[in-house]
Coordinates of N, CA, C and O in Angstrom, one line a residue:
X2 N 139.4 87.0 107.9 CA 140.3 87.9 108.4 C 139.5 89.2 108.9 O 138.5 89.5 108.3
X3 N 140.0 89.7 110.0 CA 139.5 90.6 110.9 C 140.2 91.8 111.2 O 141.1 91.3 112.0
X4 N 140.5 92.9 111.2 CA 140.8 94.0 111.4 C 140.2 94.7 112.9 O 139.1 94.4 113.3
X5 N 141.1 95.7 113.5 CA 140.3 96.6 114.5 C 141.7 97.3 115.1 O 142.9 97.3 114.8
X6 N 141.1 97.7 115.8 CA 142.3 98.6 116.0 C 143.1 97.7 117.2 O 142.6 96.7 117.8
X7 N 144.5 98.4 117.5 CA 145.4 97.7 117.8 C 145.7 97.8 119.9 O 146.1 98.7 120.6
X8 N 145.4 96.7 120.1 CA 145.6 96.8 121.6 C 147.4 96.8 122.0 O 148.1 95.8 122.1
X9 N 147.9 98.2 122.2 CA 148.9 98.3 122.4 C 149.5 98.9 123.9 O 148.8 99.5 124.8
X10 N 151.1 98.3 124.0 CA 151.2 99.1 125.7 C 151.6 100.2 125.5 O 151.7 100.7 124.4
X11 N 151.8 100.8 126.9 CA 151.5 102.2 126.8 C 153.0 103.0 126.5 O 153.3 104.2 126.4
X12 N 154.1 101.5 126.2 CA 155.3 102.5 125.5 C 155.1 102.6 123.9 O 155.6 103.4 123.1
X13 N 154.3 101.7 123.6 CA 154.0 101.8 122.0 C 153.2 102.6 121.9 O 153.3 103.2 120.8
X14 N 152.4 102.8 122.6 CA 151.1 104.7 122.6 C 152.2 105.6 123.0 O 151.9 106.7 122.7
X15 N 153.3 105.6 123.6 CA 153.8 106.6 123.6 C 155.1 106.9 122.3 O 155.5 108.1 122.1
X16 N 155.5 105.8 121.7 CA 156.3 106.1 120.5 C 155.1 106.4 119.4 O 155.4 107.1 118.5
X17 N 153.8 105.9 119.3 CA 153.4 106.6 118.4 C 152.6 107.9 118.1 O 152.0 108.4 117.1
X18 N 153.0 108.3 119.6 CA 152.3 110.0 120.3 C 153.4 110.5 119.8 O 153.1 111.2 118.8
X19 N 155.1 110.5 120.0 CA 155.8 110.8 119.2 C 156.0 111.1 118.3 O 156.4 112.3 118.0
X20 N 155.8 109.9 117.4 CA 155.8 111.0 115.6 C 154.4 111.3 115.4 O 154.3 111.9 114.3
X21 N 153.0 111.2 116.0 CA 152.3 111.8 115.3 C 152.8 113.9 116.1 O 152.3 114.9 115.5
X22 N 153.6 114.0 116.9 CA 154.0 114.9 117.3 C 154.7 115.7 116.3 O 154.7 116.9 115.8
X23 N 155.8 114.3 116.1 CA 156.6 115.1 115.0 C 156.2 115.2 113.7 O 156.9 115.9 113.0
X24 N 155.3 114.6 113.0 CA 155.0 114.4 111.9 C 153.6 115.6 111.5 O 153.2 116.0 110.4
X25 N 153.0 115.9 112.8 CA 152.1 116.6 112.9 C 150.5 115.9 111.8 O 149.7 116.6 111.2
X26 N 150.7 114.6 112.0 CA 149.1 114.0 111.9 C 149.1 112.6 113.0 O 150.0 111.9 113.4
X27 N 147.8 112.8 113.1 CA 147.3 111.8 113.8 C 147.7 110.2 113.0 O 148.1 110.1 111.9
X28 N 147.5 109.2 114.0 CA 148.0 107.9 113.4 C 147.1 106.4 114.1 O 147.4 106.0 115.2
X29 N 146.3 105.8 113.6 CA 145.4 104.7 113.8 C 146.6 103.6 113.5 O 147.5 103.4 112.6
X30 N 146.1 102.8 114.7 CA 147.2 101.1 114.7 C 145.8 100.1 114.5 O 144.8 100.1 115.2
X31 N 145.9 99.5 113.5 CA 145.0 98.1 113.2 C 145.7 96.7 113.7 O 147.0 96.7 113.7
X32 N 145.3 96.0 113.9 CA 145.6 94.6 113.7 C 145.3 93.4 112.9 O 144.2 93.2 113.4
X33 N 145.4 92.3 112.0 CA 144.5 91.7 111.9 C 144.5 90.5 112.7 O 145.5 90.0 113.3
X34 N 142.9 89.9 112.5 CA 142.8 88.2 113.2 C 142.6 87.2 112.4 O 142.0 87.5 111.4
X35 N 142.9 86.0 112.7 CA 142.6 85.0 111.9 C 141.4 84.4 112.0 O 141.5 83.2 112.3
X36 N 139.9 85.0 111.8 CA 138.6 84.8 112.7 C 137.9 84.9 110.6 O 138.4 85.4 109.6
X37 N 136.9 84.1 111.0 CA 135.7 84.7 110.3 C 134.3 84.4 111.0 O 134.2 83.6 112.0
X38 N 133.2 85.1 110.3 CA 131.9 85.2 110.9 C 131.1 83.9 111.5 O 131.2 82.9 110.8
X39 N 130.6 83.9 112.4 CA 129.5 82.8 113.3 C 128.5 83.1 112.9 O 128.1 84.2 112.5
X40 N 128.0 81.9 112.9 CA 126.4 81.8 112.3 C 126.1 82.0 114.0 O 126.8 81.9 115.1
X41 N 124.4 82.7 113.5 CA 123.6 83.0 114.8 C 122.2 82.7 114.6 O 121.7 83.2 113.6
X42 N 121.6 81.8 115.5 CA 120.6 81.9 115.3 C 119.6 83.0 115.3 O 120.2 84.1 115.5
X43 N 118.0 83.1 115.2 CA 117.4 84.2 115.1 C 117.3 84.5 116.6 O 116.9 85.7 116.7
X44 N 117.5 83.9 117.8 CA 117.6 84.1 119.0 C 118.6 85.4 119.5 O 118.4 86.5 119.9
X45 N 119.5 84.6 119.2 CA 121.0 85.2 118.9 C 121.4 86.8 118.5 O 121.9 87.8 119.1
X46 N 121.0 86.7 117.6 CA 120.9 88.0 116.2 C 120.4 89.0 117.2 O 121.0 90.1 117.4
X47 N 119.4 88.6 117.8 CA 118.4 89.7 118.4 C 118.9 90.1 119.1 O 118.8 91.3 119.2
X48 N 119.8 89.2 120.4 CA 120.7 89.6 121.2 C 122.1 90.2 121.3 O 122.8 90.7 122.2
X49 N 122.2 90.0 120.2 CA 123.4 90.7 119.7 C 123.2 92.7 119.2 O 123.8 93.7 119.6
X50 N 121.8 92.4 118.1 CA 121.6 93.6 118.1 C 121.0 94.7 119.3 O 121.2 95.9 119.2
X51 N 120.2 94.1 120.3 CA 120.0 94.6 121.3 C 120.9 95.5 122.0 O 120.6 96.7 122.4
X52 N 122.4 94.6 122.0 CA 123.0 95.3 122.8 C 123.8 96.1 121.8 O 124.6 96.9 122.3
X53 N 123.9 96.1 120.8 CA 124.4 96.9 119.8 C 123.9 98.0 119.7 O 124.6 99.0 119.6
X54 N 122.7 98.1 119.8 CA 121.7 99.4 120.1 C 122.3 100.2 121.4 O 122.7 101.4 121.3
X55 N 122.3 99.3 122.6 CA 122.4 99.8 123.6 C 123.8 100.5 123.8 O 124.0 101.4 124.6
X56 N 124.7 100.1 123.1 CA 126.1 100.3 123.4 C 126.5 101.4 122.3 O 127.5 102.2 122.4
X57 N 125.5 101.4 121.2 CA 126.2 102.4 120.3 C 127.5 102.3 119.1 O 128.3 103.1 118.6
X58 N 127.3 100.7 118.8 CA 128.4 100.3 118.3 C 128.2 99.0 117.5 O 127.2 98.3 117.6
X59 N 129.2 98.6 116.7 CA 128.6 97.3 116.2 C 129.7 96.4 116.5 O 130.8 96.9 116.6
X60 N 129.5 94.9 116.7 CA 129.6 93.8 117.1 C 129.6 92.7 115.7 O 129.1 92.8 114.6
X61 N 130.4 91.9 116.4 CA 131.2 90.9 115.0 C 131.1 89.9 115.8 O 131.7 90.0 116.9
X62 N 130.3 88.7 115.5 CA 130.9 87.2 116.0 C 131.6 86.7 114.8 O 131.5 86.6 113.6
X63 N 132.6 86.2 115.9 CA 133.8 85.2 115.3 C 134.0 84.1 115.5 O 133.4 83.9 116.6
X64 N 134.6 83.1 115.1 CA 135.3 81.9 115.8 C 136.6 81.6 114.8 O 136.6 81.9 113.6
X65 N 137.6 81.1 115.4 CA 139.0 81.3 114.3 C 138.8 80.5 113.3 O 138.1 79.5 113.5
X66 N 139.4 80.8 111.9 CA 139.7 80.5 111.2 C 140.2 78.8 111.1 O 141.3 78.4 111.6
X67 N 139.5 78.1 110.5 CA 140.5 76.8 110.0 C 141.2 77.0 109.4 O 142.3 76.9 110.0
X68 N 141.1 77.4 108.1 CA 141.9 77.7 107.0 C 143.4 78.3 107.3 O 144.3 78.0 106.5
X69 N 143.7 79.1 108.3 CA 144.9 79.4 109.0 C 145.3 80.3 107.7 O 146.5 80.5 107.5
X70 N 144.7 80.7 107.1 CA 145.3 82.3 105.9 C 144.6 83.5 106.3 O 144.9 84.6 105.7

């Protein structure tokens, strides 16, 4: 299981611009997925971190879940 934040449309960013308006705090939307981690080779890894460097950010390989929980 996988977490990140929530790809929402822009009437659901705007109801939850709303009450963080009215509520007066900020508000994070997560999601989760039904993913766990990919093996990578040592080829792989490197390319992955590469651009992880480059981008400033970190990166998760996935592939879905069998297990379906």
């Amino acid at each position: 299981m996988l977490s990140s934040l929530s790809k929402l449309s822009p009437e659901q960013l705007a109801e939850i611009r709303q009450l963080e308006q009215e509520i007066g705090k900020t508000l994070l939307s997560y999601s989760s997925y039904d993913v766990v981690a990919e093996d990578l080779s040592e080829q792989q890894l490197e390319k992955v971190r590469d651009l992880e460097e480059r981008l400033g950010t970190a990166l998760v390989v996935v592939t879905k879940s069998d297990t379906g929980v």
